[in-house]
C-alpha positions in Angstrom: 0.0 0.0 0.0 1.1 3.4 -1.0 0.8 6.1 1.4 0.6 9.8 0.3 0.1 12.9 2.7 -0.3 16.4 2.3 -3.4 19.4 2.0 -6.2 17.7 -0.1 -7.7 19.9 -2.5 -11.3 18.2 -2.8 -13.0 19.5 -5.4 -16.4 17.3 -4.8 -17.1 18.8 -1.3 -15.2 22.4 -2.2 -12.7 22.2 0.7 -9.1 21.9 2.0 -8.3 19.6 4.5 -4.9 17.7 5.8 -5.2 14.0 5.1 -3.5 10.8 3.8 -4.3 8.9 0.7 -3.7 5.3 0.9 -3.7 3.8 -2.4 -4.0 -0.1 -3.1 -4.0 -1.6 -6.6 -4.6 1.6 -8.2 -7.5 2.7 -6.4 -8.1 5.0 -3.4 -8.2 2.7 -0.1 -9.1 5.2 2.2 -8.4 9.0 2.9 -7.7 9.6 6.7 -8.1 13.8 8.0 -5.2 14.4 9.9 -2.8 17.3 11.3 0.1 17.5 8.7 2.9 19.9 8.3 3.4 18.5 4.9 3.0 21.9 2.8 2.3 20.3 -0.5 -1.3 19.8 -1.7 -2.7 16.2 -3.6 -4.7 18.3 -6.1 -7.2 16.1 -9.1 -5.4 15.9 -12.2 -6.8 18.4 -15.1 -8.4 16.9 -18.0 -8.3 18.7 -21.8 -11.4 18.2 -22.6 -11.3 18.5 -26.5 -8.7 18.0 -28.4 -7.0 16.8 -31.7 -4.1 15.2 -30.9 -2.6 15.2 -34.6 -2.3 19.1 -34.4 0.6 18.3 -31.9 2.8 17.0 -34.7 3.5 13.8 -32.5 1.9 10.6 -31.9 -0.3 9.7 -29.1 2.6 8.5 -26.9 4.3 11.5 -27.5 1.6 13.9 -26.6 1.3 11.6 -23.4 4.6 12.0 -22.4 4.1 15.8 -22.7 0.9 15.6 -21.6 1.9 14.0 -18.1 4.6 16.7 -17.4 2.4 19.1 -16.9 -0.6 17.6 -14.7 -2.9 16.7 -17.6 -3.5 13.0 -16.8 -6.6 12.8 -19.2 -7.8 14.2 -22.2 -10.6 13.1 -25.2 -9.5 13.3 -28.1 -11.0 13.8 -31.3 -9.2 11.7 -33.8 -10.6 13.6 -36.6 -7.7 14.5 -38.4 -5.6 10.9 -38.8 -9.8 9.7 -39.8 -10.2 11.6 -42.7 -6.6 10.6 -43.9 -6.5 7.1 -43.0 -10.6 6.6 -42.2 -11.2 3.6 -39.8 -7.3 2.6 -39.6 -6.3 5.8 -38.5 -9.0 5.8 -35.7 -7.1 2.5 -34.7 -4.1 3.4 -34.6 -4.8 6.5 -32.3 -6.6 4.1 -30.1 -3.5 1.3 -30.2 -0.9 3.2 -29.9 -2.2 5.6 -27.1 -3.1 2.4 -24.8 0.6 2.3 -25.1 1.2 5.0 -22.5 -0.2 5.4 -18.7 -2.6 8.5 -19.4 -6.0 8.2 -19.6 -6.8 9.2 -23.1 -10.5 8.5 -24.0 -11.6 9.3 -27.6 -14.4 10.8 -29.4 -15.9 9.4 -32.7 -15.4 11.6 -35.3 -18.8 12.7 -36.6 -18.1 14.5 -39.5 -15.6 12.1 -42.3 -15.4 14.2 -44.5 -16.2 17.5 -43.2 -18.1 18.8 -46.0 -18.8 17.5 -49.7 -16.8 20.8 -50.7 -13.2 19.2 -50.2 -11.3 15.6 -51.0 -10.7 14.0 -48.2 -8.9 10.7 -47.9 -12.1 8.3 -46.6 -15.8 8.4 -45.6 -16.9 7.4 -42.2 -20.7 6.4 -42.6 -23.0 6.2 -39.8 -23.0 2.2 -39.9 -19.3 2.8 -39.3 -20.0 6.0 -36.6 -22.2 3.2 -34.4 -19.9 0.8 -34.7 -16.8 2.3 -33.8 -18.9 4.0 -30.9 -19.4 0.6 -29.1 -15.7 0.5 -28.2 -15.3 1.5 -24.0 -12.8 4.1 -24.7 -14.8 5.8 -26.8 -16.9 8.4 -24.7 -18.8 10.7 -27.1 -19.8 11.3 -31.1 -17.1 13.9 -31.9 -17.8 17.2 -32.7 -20.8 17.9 -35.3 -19.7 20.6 -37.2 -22.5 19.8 -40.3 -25.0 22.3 -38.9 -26.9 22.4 -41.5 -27.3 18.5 -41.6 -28.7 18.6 -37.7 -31.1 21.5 -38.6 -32.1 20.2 -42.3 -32.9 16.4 -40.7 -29.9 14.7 -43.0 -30.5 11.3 -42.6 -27.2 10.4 -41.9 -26.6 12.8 -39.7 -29.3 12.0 -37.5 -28.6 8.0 -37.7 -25.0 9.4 -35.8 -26.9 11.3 -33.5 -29.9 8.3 -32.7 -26.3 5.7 -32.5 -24.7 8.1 -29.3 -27.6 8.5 -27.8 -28.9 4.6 -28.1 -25.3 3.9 -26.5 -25.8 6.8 -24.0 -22.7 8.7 -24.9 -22.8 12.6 -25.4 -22.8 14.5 -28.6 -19.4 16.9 -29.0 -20.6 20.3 -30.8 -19.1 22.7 -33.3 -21.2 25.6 -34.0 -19.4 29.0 -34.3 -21.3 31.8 -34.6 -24.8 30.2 -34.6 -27.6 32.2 -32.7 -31.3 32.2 -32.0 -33.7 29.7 -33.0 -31.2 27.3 -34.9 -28.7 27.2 -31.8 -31.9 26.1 -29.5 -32.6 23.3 -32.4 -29.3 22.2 -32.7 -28.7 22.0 -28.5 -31.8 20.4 -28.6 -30.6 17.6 -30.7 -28.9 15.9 -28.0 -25.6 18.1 -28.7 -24.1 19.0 -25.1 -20.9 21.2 -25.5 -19.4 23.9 -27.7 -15.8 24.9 -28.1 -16.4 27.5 -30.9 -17.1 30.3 -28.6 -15.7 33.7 -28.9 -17.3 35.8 -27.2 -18.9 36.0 -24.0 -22.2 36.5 -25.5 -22.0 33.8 -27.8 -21.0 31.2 -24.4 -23.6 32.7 -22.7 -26.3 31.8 -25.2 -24.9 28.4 -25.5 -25.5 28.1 -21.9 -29.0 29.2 -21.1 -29.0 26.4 -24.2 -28.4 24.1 -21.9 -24.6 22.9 -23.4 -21.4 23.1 -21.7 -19.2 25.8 -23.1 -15.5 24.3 -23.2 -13.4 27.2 -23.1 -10.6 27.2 -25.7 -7.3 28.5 -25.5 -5.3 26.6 -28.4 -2.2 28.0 -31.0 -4.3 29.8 -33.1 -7.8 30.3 -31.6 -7.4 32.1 -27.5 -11.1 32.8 -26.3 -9.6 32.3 -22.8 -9.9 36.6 -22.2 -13.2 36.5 -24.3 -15.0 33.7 -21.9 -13.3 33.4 -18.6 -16.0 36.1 -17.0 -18.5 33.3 -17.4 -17.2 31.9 -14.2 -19.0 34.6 -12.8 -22.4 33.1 -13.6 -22.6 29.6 -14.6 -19.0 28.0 -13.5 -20.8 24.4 -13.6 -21.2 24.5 -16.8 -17.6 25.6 -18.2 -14.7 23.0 -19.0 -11.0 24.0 -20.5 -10.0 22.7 -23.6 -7.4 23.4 -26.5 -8.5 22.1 -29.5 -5.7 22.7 -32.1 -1.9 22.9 -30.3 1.1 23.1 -31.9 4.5 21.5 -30.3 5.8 24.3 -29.0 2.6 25.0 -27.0 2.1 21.8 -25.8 5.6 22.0 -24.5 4.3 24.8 -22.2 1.9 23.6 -21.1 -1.0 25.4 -21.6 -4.1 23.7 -20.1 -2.0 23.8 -16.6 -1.1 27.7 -17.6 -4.5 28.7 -17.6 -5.5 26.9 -14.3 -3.0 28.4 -12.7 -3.9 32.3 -14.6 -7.5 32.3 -13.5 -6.5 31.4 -10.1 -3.7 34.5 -9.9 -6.4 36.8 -11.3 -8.6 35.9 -8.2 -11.3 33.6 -9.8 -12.4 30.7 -7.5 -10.2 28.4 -7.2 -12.8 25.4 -6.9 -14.8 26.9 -9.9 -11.8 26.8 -12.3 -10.4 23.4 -10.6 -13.7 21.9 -10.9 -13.6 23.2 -15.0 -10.5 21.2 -15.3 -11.5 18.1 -13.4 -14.7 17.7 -12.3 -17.3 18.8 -14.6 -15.4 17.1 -18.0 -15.1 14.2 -15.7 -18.7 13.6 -14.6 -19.8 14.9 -17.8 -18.6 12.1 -20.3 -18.4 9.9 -17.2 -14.7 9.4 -17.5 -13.0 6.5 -14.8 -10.7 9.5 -13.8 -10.2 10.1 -10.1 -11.6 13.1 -8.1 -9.3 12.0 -4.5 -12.9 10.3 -3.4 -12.4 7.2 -1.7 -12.7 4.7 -4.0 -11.7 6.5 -6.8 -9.2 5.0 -9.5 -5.6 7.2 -7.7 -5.5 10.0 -9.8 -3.6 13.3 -9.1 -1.3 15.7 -9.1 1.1 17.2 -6.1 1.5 20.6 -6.3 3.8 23.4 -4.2 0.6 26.0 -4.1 -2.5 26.6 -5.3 -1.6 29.4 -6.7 2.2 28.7 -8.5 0.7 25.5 -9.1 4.3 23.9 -9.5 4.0 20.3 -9.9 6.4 17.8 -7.8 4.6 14.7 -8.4 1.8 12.9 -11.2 -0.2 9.9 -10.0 -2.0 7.8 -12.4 -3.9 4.7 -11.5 -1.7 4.5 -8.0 1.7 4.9 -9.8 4.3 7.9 -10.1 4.5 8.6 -13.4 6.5 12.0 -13.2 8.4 13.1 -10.0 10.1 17.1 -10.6 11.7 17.0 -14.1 12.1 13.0 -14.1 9.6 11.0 -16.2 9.0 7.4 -15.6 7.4 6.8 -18.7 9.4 6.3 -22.0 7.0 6.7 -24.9 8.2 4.4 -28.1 8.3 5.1 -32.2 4.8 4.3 -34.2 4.7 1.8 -37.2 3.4 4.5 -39.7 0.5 4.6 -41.2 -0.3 7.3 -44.3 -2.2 8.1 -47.4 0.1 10.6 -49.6 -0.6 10.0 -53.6 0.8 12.9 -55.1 2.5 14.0 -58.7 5.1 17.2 -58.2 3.4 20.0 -59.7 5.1 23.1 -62.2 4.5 26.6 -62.0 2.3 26.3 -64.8 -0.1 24.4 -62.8 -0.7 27.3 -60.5 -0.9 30.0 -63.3 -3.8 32.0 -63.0 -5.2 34.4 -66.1 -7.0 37.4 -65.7 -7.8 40.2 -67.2 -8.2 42.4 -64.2 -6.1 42.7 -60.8 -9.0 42.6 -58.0 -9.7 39.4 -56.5 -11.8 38.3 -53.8 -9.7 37.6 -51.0 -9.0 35.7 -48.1 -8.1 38.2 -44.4 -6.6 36.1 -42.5 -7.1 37.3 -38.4 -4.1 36.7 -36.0 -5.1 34.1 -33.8 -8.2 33.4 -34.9 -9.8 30.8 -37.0 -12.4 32.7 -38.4 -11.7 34.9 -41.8 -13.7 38.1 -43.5 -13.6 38.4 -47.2 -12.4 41.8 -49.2 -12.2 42.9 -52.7 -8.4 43.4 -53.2 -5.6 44.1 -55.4 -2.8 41.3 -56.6 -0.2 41.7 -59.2 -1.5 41.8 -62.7 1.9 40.7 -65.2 1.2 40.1 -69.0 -2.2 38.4 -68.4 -1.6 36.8 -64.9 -2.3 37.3 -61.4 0.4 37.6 -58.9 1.4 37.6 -55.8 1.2 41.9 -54.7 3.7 42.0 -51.7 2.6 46.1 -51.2 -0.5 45.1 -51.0 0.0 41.8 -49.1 -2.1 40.2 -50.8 -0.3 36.6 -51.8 -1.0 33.5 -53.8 -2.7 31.1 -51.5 -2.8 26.9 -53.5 -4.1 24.1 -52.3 -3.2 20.7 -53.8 -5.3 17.3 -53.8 -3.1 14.9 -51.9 -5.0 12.0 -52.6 -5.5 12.2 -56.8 -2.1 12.6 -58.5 -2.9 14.6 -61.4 -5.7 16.9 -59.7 -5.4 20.4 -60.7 -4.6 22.5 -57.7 -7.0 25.6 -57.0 -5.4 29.2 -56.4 -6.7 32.2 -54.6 -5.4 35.1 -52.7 -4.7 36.0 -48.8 -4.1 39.3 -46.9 -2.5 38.8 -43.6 0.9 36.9 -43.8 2.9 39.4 -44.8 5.6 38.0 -46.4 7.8 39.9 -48.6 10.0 36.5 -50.2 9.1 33.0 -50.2 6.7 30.7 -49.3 5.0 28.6 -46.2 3.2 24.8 -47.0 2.1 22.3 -45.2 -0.2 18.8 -45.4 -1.5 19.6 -41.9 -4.7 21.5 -43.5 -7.8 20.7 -41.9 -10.0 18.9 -42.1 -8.9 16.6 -45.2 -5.4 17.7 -45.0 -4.5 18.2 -48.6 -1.2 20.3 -49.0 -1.8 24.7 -48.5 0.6 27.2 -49.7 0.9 30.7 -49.6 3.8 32.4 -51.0 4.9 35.5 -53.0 6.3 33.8 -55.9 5.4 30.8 -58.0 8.5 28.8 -57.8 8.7 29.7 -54.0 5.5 28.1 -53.9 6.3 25.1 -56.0 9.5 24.3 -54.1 7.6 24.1 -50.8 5.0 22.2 -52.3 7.2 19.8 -54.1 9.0 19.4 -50.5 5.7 17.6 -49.0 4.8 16.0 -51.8 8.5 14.2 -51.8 8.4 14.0 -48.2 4.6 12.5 -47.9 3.6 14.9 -46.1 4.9 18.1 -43.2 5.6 21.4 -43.0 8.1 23.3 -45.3 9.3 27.0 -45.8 11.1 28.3 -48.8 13.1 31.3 -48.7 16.1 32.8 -50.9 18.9 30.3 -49.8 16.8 26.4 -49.2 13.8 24.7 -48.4 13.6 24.2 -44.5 11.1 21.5 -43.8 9.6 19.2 -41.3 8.8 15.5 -41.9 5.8 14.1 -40.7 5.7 10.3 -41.7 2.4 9.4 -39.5 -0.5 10.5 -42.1 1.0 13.6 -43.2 0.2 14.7 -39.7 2.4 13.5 -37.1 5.8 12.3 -36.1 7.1 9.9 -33.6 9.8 11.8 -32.2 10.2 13.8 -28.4 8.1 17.1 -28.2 10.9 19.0 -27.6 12.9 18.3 -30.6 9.1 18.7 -32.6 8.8 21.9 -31.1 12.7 23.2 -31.6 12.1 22.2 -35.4 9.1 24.0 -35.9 9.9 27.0 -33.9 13.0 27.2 -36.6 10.4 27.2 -39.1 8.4 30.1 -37.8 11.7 31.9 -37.5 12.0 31.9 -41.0 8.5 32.7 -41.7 9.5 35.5 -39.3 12.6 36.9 -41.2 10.5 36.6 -44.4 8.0 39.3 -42.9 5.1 37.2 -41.5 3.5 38.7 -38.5 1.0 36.2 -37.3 1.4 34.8 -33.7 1.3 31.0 -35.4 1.6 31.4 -39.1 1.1 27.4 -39.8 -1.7 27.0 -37.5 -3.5 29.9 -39.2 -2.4 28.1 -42.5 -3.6 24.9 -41.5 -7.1 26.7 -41.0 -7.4 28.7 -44.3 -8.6 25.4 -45.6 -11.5 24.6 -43.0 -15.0 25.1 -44.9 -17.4 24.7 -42.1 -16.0 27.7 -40.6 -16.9 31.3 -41.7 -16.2 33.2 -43.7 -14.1 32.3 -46.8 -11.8 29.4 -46.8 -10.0 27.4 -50.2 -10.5 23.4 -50.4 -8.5 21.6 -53.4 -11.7 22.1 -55.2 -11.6 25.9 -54.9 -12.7 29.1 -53.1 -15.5 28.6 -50.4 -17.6 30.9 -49.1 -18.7 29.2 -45.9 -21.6 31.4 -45.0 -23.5 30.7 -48.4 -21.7 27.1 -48.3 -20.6 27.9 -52.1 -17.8 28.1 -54.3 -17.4 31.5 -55.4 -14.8 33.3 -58.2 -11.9 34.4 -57.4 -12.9 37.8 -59.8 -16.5 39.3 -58.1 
């Protein structure tokens, strides 16, 4: 029996009390009150709530090992990005190769393979396939339903997803930016229970008094953290952190743990925010996470404070899995698994002719997902359209990684603000074809050529060489330590840097210029989306 003493934060009951934990065979034996002088606190271990794993650039084990470091000791995960490469294998191999390591990662179903019919992904999850995949115990919800319009409209296979979660009694994950009034109440009252699409704290709020759970997201690219956290003020129960989309160097931070220990230094309650990270995503997709209740599966975190939050010890199912900078867990390389059939392309497949110089165009917000849409200038040379670095207003391509000879579609971005080269990646969500913005065609087609030689990752092209970064696992991830992820791709936002870009995470917001189902114009490999009207639109008005 393993004996553990110290201040016991109990989140359940809302006190603080000096106690011992005695833990047998994983589980919680018994907690005894006593006088300590032991000044560190036995705290719940946080849980991310939502999250695509895939956006980490490393594999399950990986983001585990991470993961652990910093207190989060559970997490459900969305494997929707490795499903719409790899469909049904790729949901398997998430599942395999996180049972590999000692945290608690429970996954959601994704609901939406592909996204939209506007894009080419790599498979189709059906409902038959939704229901059947839902059956397995580590699956807790139907991922988030970003098809809208299917729930409202009564698509038939959208509603068969729905009827499968609920026959099973799991919860229904939600994606609904921006939607208001009478659609929002139809939508919560289709059995959908959360929202992490929030950006404002009237938007949370009307989710809410809808009845769903607002997970409040603070990822690389989207930060509603400022926007939301007042909503602790009013309906606390009802709030749960999550970061959706997080790059390596992010997740090396640590973020879900930062902003624990931010509300608490800017004098929110401490249960309130505690119970957001533990409590309420734990009793809400009934998670076998502990909550230091006797009983419970022996499940926390030691910390020095509530307040600094600095973490001496991890506990997972009884064992110590971190103790101060050592980790007792050693997470191993992935047998990959991809879907990458691509010819190089030539300039001359991204040439554009026009007989005019304003295009519709793409304004890209810093760390946002969201876009607006403005008539704009480009370059207009002997009959085609270029980049227009004054203007910032660049050649944006997407390429079809699954057909070889698809022809890539072009359009134009303001925001990146780069005055030479080119940024591309295969991390482009949600069917993760190849994106591309650059100021000059064979800038673009070096970077692109990059990927498609690589089978997928991230590349930049400058003057001198092609710096790039290999993901072997689907185009999307890497098995390789977080660190050394994060170091590499911090190198290639330097560049992005030197090459005038001004955006806080210029690949995430990349990665997110190719996202139909949110507003308000995006580019698939089939062309430019408006994803209000869900249409294709010209690039001329």
């Amino acid at each position: 029996m393993k004996i553990f003493e110290g201040k016991i934060v109990d989140v359940v009951k809302r006190e603080v009390y000096g106690g011992k934990v005695f833990v047998e065979d994983g589980r919680i034996k018994k907690i005894e009150r006593c006088q300590t002088s032991e000044r560190k606190y036995l705290v719940p271990g946080f849980v991310n709530s939502h999250v695509h794993i895939e956006s980490s650039m490393v594999t399950p084990q990986y983001f585990a090992y991470e993961s652990l470091r910093h207190g989060v000791i559970a997490a459900v995960a969305d494997p929707h990005e490795i499903t719409n490469v790899c469909g049904a294998a790729g949901f398997d191999f998430m599942l395999k190769d996180a049972a590999r390591s000692p945290m608690k990662i429970y996954f959601a179903v994704p609901s939406c393979v592909p996204a939209t019919k506007f894009e080419t992904s790599g498979a189709v999850l059906d409902s038959a396939a939704v229901a059947r995949l839902l059956k397995n115990k580590r699956v807790v919800s139907l991922g988030e339903m970003m098809n809208f319009p299917g729930v409202l409209g009564g698509d038939k296979e959208v509603l068969a997803k729905l009827a499968a979660a609920k026959k099973l009694g799991k919860p229904v994950d939600g994606h609904a930016p921006m939607l208001s009034g009478e659609a929002l109440k139809k939508y919560a009252a289709a059995g959908i229970s959360t929202d992490h699409e929030s950006a404002s704290y009237e938007e949370g709020l009307e989710k809410i008094q809808c009845g769903m759970f607002v997970q409040i997201r603070e990822g690389s690219a989207a930060k509603n953290l400022k926007a939301l956290a007042p909503l602790f003020k009013l309906a606390p129960e009802k709030l749960m952190f999550c970061v959706d989309d997080l790059h390596p160097n992010d997740l090396e931070k640590g973020l879900l743990w930062s902003l624990v220990r931010k509300l608490v230094a800017e004098g929110y309650d401490s249960f309130d925010v505690l119970r957001a990270a533990t409590y309420n995503p734990i009793k809400h997709y009934k998670l076998d996470v502990g909550l230091l209740q006797e009983g419970d599966s022996a499940d926390f975190i030691v910390v020095s404070g509530i307040k600094k939050m600095k973490i001496e010890k991890v506990v997972v199912n009884g064992q110590i899995v971190v103790s101060g900078s050592r980790s007792y867990f050693k997470p191993a390389s992935a047998k990959g698994i991809n879907n990458f059939n691509r010819k190089r392309i030539t300039a001359a497949d991204i040439a554009v002719r026009s007989d005019t110089a304003q295009v519709r165009t793409i304004k890209a917000i810093d760390k946002e997902v969201f876009t607006e849409s403005a008539l704009m200038y480009a370059s207009l040379e002997g009959g085609y359209l270029k980049s227009n670095t004054k203007t910032d207003v660049l050649k944006l391509v997407c390429v079809n990684r699954y057909n070889p000879d698809a022809k890539p579609a072009v359009a134009f971005v303001n925001g990146f603000g780069l005055k030479a080269g080119a940024l591309a990646s295969s991390v482009a969500h949600d069917s993760h074809n190849i994106i591309c913005v650059g100021t000059e065609d064979k800038y673009i087609v070096k970077c692109i050529n990059r990927i498609i030689g690589n089978k997928g990752g991230l590349a930049v092209a400058n003057r001198v060489r092609v710096h790039d970064i290999q993901l072997k696992v689907a185009g999307l991830m890497t098995s390789r330590l977080c660190k050394k992820v994060a170091r590499d791709y911090e190198d290639l936002c330097y560049w992005a840097r030197m090459m005038g870009c001004k955006l806080n995470a210029p690949y995430m917001t990349l990665s997110f210029l190719a996202l139909p189902v949110i507003p308000k114009l995006k580019i698939t490999d089939l062309g430019l989306f408006d994803s209000e009207r869900m249409e294709f639109v010209n690039r001329v008005q």
